[in-house]
Coordinates of N, CA and C in Angstrom, one line a residue:
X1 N 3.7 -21.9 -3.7 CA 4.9 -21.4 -3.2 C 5.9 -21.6 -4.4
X2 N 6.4 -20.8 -4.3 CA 7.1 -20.5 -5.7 C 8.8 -19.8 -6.2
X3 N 10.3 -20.3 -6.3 CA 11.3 -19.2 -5.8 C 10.9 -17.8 -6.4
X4 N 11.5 -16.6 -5.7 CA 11.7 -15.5 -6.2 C 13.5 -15.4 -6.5
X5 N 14.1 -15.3 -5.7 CA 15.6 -15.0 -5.9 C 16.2 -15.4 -5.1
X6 N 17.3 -15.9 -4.9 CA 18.5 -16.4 -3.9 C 17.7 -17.5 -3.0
X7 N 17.5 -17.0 -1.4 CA 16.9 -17.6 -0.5 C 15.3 -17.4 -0.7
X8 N 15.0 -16.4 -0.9 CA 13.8 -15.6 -0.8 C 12.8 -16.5 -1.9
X9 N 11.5 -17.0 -1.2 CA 10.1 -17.7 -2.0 C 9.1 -16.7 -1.8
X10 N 8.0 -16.9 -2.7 CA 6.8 -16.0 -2.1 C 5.8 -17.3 -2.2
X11 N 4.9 -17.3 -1.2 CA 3.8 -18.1 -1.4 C 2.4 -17.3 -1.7
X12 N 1.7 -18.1 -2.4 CA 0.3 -17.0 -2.4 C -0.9 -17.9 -1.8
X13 N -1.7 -17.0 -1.3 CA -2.7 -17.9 -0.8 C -3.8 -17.6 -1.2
X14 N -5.0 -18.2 -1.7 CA -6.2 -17.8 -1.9 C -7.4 -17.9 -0.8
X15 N -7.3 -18.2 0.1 CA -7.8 -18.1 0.9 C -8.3 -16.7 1.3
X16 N -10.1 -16.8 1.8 CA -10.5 -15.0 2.2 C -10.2 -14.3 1.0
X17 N -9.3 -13.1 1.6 CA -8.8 -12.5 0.6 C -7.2 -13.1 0.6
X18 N -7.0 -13.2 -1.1 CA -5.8 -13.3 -1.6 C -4.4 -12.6 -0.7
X19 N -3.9 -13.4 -0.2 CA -2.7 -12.8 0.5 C -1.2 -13.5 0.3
X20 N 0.0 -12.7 0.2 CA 1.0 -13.0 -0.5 C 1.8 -13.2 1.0
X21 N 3.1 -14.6 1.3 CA 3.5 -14.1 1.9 C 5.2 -14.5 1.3
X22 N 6.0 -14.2 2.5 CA 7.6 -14.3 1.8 C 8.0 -15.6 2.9
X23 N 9.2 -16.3 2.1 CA 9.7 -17.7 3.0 C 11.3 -17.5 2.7
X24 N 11.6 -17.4 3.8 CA 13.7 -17.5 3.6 C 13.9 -18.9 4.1
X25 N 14.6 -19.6 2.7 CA 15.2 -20.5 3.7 C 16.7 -20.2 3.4
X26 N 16.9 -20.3 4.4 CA 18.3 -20.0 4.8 C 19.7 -21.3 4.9
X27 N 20.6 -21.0 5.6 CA 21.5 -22.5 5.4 C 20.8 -23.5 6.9
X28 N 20.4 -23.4 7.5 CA 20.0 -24.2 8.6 C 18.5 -24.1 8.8
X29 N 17.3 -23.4 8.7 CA 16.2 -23.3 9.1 C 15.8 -21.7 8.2
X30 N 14.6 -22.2 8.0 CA 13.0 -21.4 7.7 C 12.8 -20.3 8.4
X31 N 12.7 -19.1 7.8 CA 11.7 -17.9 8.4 C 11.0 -17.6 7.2
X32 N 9.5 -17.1 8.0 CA 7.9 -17.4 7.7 C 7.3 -15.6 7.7
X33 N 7.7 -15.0 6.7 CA 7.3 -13.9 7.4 C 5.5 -13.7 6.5
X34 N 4.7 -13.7 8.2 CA 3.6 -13.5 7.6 C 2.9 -15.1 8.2
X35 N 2.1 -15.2 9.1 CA 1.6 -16.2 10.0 C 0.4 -17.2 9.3
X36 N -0.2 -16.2 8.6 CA -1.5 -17.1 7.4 C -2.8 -16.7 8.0
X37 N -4.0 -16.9 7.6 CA -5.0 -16.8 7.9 C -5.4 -17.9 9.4
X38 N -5.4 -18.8 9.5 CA -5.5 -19.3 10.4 C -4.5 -20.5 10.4
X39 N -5.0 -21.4 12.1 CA -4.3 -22.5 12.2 C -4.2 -23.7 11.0
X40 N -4.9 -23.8 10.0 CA -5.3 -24.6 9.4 C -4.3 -24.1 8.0
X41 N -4.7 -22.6 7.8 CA -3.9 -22.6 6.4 C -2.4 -22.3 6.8
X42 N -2.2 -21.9 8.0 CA -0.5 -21.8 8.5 C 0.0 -23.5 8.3
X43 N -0.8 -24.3 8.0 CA -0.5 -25.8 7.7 C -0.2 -26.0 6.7
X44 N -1.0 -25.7 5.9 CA -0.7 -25.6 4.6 C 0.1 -25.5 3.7
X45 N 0.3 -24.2 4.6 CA 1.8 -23.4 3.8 C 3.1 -24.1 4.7
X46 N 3.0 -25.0 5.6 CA 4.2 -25.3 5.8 C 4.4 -26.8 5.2
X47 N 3.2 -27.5 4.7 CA 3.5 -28.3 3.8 C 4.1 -28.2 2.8
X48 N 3.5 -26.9 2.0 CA 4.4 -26.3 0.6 C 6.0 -26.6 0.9
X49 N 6.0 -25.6 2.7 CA 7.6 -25.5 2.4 C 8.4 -26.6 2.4
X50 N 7.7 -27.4 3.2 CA 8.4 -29.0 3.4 C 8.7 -30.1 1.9
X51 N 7.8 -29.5 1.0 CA 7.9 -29.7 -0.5 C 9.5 -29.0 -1.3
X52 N 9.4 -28.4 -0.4 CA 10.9 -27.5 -1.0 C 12.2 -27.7 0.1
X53 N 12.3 -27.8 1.5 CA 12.8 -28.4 2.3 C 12.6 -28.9 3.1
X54 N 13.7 -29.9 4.0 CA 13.5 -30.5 5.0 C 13.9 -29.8 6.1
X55 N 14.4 -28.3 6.4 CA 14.9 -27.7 7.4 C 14.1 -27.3 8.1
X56 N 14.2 -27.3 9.4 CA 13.1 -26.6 10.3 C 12.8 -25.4 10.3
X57 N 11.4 -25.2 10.3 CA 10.6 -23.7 10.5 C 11.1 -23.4 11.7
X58 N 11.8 -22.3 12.1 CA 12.1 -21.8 13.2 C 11.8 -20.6 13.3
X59 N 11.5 -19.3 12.5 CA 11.5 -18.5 12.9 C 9.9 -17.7 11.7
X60 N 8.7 -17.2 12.8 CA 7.6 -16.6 11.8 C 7.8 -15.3 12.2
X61 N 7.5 -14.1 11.3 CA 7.2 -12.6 11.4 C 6.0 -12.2 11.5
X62 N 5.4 -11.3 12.4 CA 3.9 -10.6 12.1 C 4.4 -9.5 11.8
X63 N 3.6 -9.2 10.0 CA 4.5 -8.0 9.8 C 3.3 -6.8 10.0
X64 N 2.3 -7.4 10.6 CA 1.4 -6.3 11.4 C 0.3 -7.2 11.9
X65 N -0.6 -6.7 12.7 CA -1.9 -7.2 13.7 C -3.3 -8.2 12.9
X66 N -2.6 -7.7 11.4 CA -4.6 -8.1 11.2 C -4.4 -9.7 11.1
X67 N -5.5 -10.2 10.6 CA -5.7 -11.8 10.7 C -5.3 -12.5 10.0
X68 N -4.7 -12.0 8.4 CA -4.0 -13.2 7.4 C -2.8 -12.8 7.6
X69 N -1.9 -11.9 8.5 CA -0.7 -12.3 9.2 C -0.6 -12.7 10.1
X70 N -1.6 -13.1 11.3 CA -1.5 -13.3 12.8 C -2.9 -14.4 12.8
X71 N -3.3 -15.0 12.2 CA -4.4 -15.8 12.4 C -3.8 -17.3 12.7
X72 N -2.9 -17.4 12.0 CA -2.3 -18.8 12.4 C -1.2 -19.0 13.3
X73 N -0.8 -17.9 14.3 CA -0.1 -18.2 15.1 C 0.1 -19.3 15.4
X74 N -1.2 -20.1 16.5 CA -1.0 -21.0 17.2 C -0.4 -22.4 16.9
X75 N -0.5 -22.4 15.2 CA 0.4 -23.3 14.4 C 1.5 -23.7 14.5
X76 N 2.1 -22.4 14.3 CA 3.5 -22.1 14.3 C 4.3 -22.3 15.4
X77 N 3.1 -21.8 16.5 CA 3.7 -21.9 17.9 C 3.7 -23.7 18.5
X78 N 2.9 -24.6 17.8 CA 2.5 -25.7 18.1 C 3.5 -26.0 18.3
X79 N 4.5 -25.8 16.8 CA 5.5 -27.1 16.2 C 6.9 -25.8 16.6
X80 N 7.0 -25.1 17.7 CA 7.6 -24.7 18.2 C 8.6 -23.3 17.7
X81 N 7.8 -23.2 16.9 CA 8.5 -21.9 15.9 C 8.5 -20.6 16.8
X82 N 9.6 -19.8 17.0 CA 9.5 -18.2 17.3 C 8.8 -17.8 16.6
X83 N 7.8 -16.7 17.0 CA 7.2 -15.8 16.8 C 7.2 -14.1 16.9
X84 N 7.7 -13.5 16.2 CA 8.5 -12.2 16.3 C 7.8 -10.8 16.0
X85 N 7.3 -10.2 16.8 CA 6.7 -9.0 16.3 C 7.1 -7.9 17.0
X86 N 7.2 -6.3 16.6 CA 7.2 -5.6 17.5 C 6.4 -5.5 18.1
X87 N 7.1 -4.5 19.7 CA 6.2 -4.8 20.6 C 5.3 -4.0 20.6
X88 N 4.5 -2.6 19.5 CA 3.2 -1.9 19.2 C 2.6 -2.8 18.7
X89 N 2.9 -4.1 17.6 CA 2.0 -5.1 17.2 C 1.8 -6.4 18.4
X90 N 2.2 -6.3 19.3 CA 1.4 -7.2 20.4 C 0.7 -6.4 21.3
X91 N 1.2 -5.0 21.5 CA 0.2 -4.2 22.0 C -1.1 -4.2 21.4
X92 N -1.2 -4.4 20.0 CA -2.5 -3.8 18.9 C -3.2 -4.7 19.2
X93 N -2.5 -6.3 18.9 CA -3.2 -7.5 19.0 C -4.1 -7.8 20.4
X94 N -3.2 -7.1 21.6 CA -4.1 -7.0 23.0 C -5.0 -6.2 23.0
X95 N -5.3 -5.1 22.5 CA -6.5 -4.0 22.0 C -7.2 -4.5 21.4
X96 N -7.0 -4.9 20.3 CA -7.5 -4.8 18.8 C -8.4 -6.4 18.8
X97 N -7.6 -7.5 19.4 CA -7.7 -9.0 18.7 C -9.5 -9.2 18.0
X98 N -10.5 -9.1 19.3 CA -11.8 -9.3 19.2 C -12.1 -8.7 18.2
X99 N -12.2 -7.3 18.1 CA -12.9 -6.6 16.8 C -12.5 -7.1 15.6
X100 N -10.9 -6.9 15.9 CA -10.3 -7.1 14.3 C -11.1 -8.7 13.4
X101 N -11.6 -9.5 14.5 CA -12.1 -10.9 14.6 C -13.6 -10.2 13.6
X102 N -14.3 -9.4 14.2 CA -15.2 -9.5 14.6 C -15.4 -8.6 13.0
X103 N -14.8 -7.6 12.8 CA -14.6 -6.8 11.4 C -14.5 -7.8 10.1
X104 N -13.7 -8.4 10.6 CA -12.8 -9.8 9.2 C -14.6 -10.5 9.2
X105 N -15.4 -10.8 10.1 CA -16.3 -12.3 9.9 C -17.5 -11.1 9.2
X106 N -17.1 -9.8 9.4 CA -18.5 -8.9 8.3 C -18.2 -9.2 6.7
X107 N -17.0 -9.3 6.4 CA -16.6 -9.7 5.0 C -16.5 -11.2 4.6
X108 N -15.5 -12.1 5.5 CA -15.7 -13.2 5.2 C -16.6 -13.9 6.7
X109 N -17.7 -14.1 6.2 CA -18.3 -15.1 7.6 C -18.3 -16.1 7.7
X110 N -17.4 -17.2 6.8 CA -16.7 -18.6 7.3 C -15.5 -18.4 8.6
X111 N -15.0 -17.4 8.1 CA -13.7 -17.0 8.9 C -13.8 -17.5 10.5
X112 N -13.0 -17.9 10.7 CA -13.5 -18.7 12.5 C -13.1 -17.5 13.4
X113 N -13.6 -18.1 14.6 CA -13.1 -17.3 15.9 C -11.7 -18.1 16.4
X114 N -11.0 -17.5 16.7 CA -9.6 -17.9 17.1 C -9.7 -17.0 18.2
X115 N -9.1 -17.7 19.1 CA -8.1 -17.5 20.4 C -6.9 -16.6 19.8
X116 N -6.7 -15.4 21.0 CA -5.5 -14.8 20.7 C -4.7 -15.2 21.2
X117 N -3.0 -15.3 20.0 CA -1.9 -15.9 20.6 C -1.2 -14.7 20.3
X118 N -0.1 -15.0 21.0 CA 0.8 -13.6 21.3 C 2.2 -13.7 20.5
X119 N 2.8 -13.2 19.8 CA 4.3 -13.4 19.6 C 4.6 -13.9 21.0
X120 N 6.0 -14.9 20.3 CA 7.3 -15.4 21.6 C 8.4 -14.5 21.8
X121 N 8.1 -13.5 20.7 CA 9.7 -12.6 20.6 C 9.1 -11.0 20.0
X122 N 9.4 -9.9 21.1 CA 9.1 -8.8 20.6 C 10.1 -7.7 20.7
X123 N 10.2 -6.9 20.0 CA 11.3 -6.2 19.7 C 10.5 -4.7 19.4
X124 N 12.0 -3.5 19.5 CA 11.5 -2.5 20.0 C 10.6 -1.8 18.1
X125 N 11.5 -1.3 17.4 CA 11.5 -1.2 16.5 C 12.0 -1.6 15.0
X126 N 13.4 -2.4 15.3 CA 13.8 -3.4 14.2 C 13.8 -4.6 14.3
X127 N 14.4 -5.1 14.2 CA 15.2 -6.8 14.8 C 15.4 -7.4 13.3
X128 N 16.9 -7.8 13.5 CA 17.5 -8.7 12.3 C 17.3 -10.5 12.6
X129 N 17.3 -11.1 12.0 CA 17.1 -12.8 12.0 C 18.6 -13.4 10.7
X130 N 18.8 -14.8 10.7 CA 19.6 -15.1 9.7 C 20.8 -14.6 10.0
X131 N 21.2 -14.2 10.9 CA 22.7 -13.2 10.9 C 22.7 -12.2 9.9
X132 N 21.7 -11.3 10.1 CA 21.6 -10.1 9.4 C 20.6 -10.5 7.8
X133 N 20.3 -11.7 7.5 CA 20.0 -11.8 6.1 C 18.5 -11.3 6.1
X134 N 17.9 -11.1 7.0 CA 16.7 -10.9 7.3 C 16.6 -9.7 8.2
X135 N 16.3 -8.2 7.9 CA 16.0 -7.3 8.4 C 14.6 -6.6 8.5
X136 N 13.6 -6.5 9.9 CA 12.4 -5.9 10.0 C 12.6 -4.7 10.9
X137 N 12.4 -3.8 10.2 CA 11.6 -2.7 10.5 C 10.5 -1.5 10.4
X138 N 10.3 -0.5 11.5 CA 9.0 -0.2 11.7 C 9.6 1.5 11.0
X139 N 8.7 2.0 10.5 CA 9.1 3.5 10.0 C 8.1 4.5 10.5
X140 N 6.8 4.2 10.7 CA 5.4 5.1 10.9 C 4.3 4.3 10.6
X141 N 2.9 5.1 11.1 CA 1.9 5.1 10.7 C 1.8 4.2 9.3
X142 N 0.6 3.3 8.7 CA 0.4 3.3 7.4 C -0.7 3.1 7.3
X143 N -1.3 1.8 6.3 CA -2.2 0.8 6.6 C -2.6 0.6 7.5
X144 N -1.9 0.0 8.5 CA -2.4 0.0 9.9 C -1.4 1.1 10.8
X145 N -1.4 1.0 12.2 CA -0.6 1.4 12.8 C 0.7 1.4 13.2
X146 N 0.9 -0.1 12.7 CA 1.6 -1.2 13.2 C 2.8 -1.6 12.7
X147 N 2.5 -1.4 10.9 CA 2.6 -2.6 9.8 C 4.1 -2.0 9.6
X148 N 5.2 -3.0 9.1 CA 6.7 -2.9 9.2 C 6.6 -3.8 7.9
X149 N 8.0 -3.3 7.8 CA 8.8 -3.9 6.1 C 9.9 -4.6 6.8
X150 N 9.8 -5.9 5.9 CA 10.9 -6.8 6.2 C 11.8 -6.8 4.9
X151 N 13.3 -7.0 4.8 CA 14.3 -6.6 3.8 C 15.2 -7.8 3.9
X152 N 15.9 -7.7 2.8 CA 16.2 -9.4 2.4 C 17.5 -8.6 1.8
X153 N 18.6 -8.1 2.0 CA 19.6 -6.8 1.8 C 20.3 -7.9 0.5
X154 N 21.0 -9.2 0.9 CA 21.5 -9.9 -0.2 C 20.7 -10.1 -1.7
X155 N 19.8 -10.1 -1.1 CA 18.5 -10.7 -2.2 C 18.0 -9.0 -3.3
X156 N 18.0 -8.1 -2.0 CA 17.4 -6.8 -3.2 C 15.8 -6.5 -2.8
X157 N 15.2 -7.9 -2.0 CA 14.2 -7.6 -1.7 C 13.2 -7.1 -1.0
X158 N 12.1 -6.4 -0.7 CA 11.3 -6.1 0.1 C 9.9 -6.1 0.4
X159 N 9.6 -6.9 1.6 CA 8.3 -7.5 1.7 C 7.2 -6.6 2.5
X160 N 6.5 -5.9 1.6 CA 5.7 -4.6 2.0 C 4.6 -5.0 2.6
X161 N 4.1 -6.3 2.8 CA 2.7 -6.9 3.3 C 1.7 -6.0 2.4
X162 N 0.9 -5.3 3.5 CA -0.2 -4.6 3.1 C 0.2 -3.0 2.9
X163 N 1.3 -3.0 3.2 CA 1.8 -1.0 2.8 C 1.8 -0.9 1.6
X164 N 2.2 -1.7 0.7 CA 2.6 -1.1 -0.6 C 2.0 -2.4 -1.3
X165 N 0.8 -2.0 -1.9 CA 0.0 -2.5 -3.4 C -0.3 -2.1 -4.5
X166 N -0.6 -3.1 -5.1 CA -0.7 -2.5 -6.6 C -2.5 -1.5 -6.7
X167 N -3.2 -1.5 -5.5 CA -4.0 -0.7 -5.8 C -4.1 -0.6 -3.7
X168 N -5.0 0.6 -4.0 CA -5.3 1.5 -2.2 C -5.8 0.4 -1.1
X169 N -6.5 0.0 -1.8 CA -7.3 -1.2 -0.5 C -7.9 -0.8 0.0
X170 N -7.8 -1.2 1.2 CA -8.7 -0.9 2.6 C -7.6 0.4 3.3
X171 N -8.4 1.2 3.7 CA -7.9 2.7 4.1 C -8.7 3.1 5.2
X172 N -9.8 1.3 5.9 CA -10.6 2.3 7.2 C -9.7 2.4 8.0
X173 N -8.4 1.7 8.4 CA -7.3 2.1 9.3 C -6.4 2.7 9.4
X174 N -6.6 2.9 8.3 CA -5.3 3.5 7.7 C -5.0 4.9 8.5
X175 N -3.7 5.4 8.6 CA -3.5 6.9 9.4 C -2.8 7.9 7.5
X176 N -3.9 8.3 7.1 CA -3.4 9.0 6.0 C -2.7 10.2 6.0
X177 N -2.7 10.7 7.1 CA -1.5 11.5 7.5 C -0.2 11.8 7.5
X178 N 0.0 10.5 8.2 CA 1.3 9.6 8.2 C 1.6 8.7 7.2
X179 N 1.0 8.1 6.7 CA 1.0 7.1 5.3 C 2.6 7.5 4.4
X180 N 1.9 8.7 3.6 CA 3.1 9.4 3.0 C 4.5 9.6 3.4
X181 N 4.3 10.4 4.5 CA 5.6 10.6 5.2 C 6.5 9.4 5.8
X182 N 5.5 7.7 5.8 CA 6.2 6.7 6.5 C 7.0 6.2 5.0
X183 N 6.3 6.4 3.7 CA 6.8 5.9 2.2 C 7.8 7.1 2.3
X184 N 8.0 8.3 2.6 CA 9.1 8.8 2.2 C 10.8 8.3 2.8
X185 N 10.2 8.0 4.3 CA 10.8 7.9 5.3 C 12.0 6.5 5.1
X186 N 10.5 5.2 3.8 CA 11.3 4.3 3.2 C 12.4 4.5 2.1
X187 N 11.6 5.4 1.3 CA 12.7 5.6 0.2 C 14.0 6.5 0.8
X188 N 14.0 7.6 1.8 CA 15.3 7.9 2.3 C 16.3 6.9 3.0
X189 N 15.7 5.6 3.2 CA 16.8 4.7 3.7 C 17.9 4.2 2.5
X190 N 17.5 5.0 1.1 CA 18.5 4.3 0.4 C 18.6 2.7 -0.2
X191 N 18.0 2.1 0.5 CA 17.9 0.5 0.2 C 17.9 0.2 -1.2
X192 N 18.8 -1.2 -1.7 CA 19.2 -1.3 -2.7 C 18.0 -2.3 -3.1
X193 N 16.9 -1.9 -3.6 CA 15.5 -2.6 -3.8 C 15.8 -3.1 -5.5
X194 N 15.7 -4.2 -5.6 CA 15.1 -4.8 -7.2 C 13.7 -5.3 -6.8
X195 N 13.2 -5.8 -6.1 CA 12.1 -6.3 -6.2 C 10.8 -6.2 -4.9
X196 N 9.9 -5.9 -5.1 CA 8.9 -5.5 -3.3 C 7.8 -6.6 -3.9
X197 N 7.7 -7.3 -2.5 CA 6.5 -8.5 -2.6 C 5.2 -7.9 -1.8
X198 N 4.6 -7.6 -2.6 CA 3.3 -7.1 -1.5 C 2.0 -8.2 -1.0
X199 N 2.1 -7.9 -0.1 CA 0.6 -8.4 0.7 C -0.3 -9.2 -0.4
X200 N -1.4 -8.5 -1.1 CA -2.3 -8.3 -1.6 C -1.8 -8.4 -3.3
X201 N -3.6 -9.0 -3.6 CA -3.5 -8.6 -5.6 C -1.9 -9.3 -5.8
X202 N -1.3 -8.5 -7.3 CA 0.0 -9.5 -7.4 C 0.7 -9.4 -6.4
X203 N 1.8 -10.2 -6.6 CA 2.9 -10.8 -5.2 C 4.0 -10.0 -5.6
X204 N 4.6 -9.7 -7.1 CA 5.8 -9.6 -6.8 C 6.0 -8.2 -8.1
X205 N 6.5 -7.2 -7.6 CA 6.5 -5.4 -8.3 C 7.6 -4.9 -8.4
X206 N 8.3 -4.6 -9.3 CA 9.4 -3.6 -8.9 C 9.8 -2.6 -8.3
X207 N 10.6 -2.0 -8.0 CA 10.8 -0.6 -7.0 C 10.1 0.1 -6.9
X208 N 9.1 0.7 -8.4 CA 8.7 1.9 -9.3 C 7.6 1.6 -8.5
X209 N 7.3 0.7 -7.5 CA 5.7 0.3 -6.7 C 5.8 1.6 -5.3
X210 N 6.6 1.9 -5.3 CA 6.8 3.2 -3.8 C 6.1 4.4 -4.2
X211 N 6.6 5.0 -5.4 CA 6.4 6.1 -6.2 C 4.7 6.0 -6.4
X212 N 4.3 4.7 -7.2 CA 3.4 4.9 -7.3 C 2.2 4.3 -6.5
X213 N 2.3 3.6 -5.6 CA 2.0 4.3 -4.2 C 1.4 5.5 -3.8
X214 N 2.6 6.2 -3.8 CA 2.6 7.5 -3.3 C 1.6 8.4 -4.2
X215 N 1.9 8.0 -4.9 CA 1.1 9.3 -6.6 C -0.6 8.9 -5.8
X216 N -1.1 7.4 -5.6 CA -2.1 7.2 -5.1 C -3.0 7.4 -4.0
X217 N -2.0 7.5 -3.1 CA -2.1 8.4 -1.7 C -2.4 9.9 -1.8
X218 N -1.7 10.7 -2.9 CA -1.9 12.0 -3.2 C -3.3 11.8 -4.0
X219 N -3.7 11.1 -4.8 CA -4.4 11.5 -5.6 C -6.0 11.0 -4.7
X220 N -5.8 9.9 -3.9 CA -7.1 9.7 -2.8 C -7.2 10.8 -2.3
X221 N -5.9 11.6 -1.2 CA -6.3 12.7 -0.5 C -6.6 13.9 -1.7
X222 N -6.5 14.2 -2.5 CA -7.1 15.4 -2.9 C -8.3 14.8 -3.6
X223 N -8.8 13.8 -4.0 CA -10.3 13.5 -4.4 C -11.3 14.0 -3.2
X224 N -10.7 12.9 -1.8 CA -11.1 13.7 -0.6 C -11.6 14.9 -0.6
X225 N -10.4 15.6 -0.7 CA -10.1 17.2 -0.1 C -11.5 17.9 -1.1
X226 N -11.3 17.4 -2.1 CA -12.3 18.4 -3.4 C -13.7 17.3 -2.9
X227 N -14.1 16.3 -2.5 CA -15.3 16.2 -2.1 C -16.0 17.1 -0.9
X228 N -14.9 17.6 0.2 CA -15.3 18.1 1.1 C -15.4 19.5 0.8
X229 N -14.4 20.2 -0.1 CA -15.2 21.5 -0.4 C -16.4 21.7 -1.0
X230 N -16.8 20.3 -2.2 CA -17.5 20.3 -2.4 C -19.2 20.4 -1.7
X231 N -18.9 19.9 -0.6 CA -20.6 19.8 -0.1 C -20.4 20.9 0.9
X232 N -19.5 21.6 1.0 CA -19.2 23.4 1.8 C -20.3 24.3 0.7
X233 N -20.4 24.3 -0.5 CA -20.8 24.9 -1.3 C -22.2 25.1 -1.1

């Protein structure tokens, strides 16, 4: 765990796959956005923070359903922290929990079985924390169905989880349809971005990470597009 700017840390985890998350501390208490892989490493990372302060963890974000955001709930929830997601990502988690379980242990097969825990706090499509220093919201379709950007408006920052990386990833969930038009949908909000922390691979990218993104998204769908005329032939 490491500062980025103002309030805003990123931690990285190596754990599974490499996953990046963001930590506000604020003037009175901690928000966690991004739950950890499981009970065990959501410990972890609150050790780190307790290396950097003594303020209470009060408030965690799932900035979408899969398991190195939502695996360590029950951690969080132990030592009494809000838990905050919208309410499509507690719907997904009620669908989804077992497979998504069950998908994660085909790649990593240490990965445990966990019990599903639910967010404590669900919201329709935004919700602010910090008295505004902390804004999440949902725009469309992406990576997952689900997956929301959290914005740090004093800081400049923006924590894209798994939407925005330095390379495509995983794309079996992805809604590529929507993808595009949910990145456009970001950059029409205007937001005064210096810096996007992504999920995955490196932690921390400049603006110029949306654009190119997007150039990637176009350039998968038309590889696609020309493989499928291709075997028409």
């Amino acid at each position: 765990m490491y500062p980025l700017i103002g309030s805003v840390y990123v931690a990285e985890d190596s754990h599974y796959a490499k996953t990046n998350y963001a930590v506000y501390i604020g003037a009175g208490s901690v928000t966690v956005i991004g739950a950890g892989w499981s009970p065990d490493t959501a410990e972890l990372l609150a050790k780190e923070i307790r290396n950097v302060t003594d303020k209470p963890i009060r408030n965690v974000i799932l900035p979408d359903h899969d398991p190195e955001y939502t695996g360590g709930s029950a951690y969080w929830k132990r030592i009494g922290a809000t838990i905050t997601s919208t309410e499509l990502t507690e719907a997904v988690l009620k669908r989804e929990w077992d497979k998504t379980g069950e998908f994660t242990r085909k790649h990593f097969p240490t990965y445990p079985s966990l019990p599903l825990v639910l967010p404590t706090k669900t919201c329709k499509n935004d919700f602010t924390l910090e008295n505004g220093a902390i804004h999440g919201f949902y725009l469309g379709p992406s990576h997952n169905e689900d997956d929301i950007f959290v914005y740090f408006p004093k800081e400049k920052v923006l924590y894209a989880g798994s939407i925005l990386k330095e390379h495509l990833g995983n794309l079996v969930f992805a809604n590529l349809e929507q993808y595009p038009k949910t990145l456009v949908r970001l950059r029409q909000l205007g937001l005064q971005i210096d810096k996007i922390i992504s999920g995955h691979w490196s932690a921390v990218h400049g603006p110029d990470l949306i654009e190119r993104y997007l150039a990637m998204l176009k350039e998968h769908s038309e590889m696609t597009l020309g493989l499928i005329k291709e075997s028409f032939r």
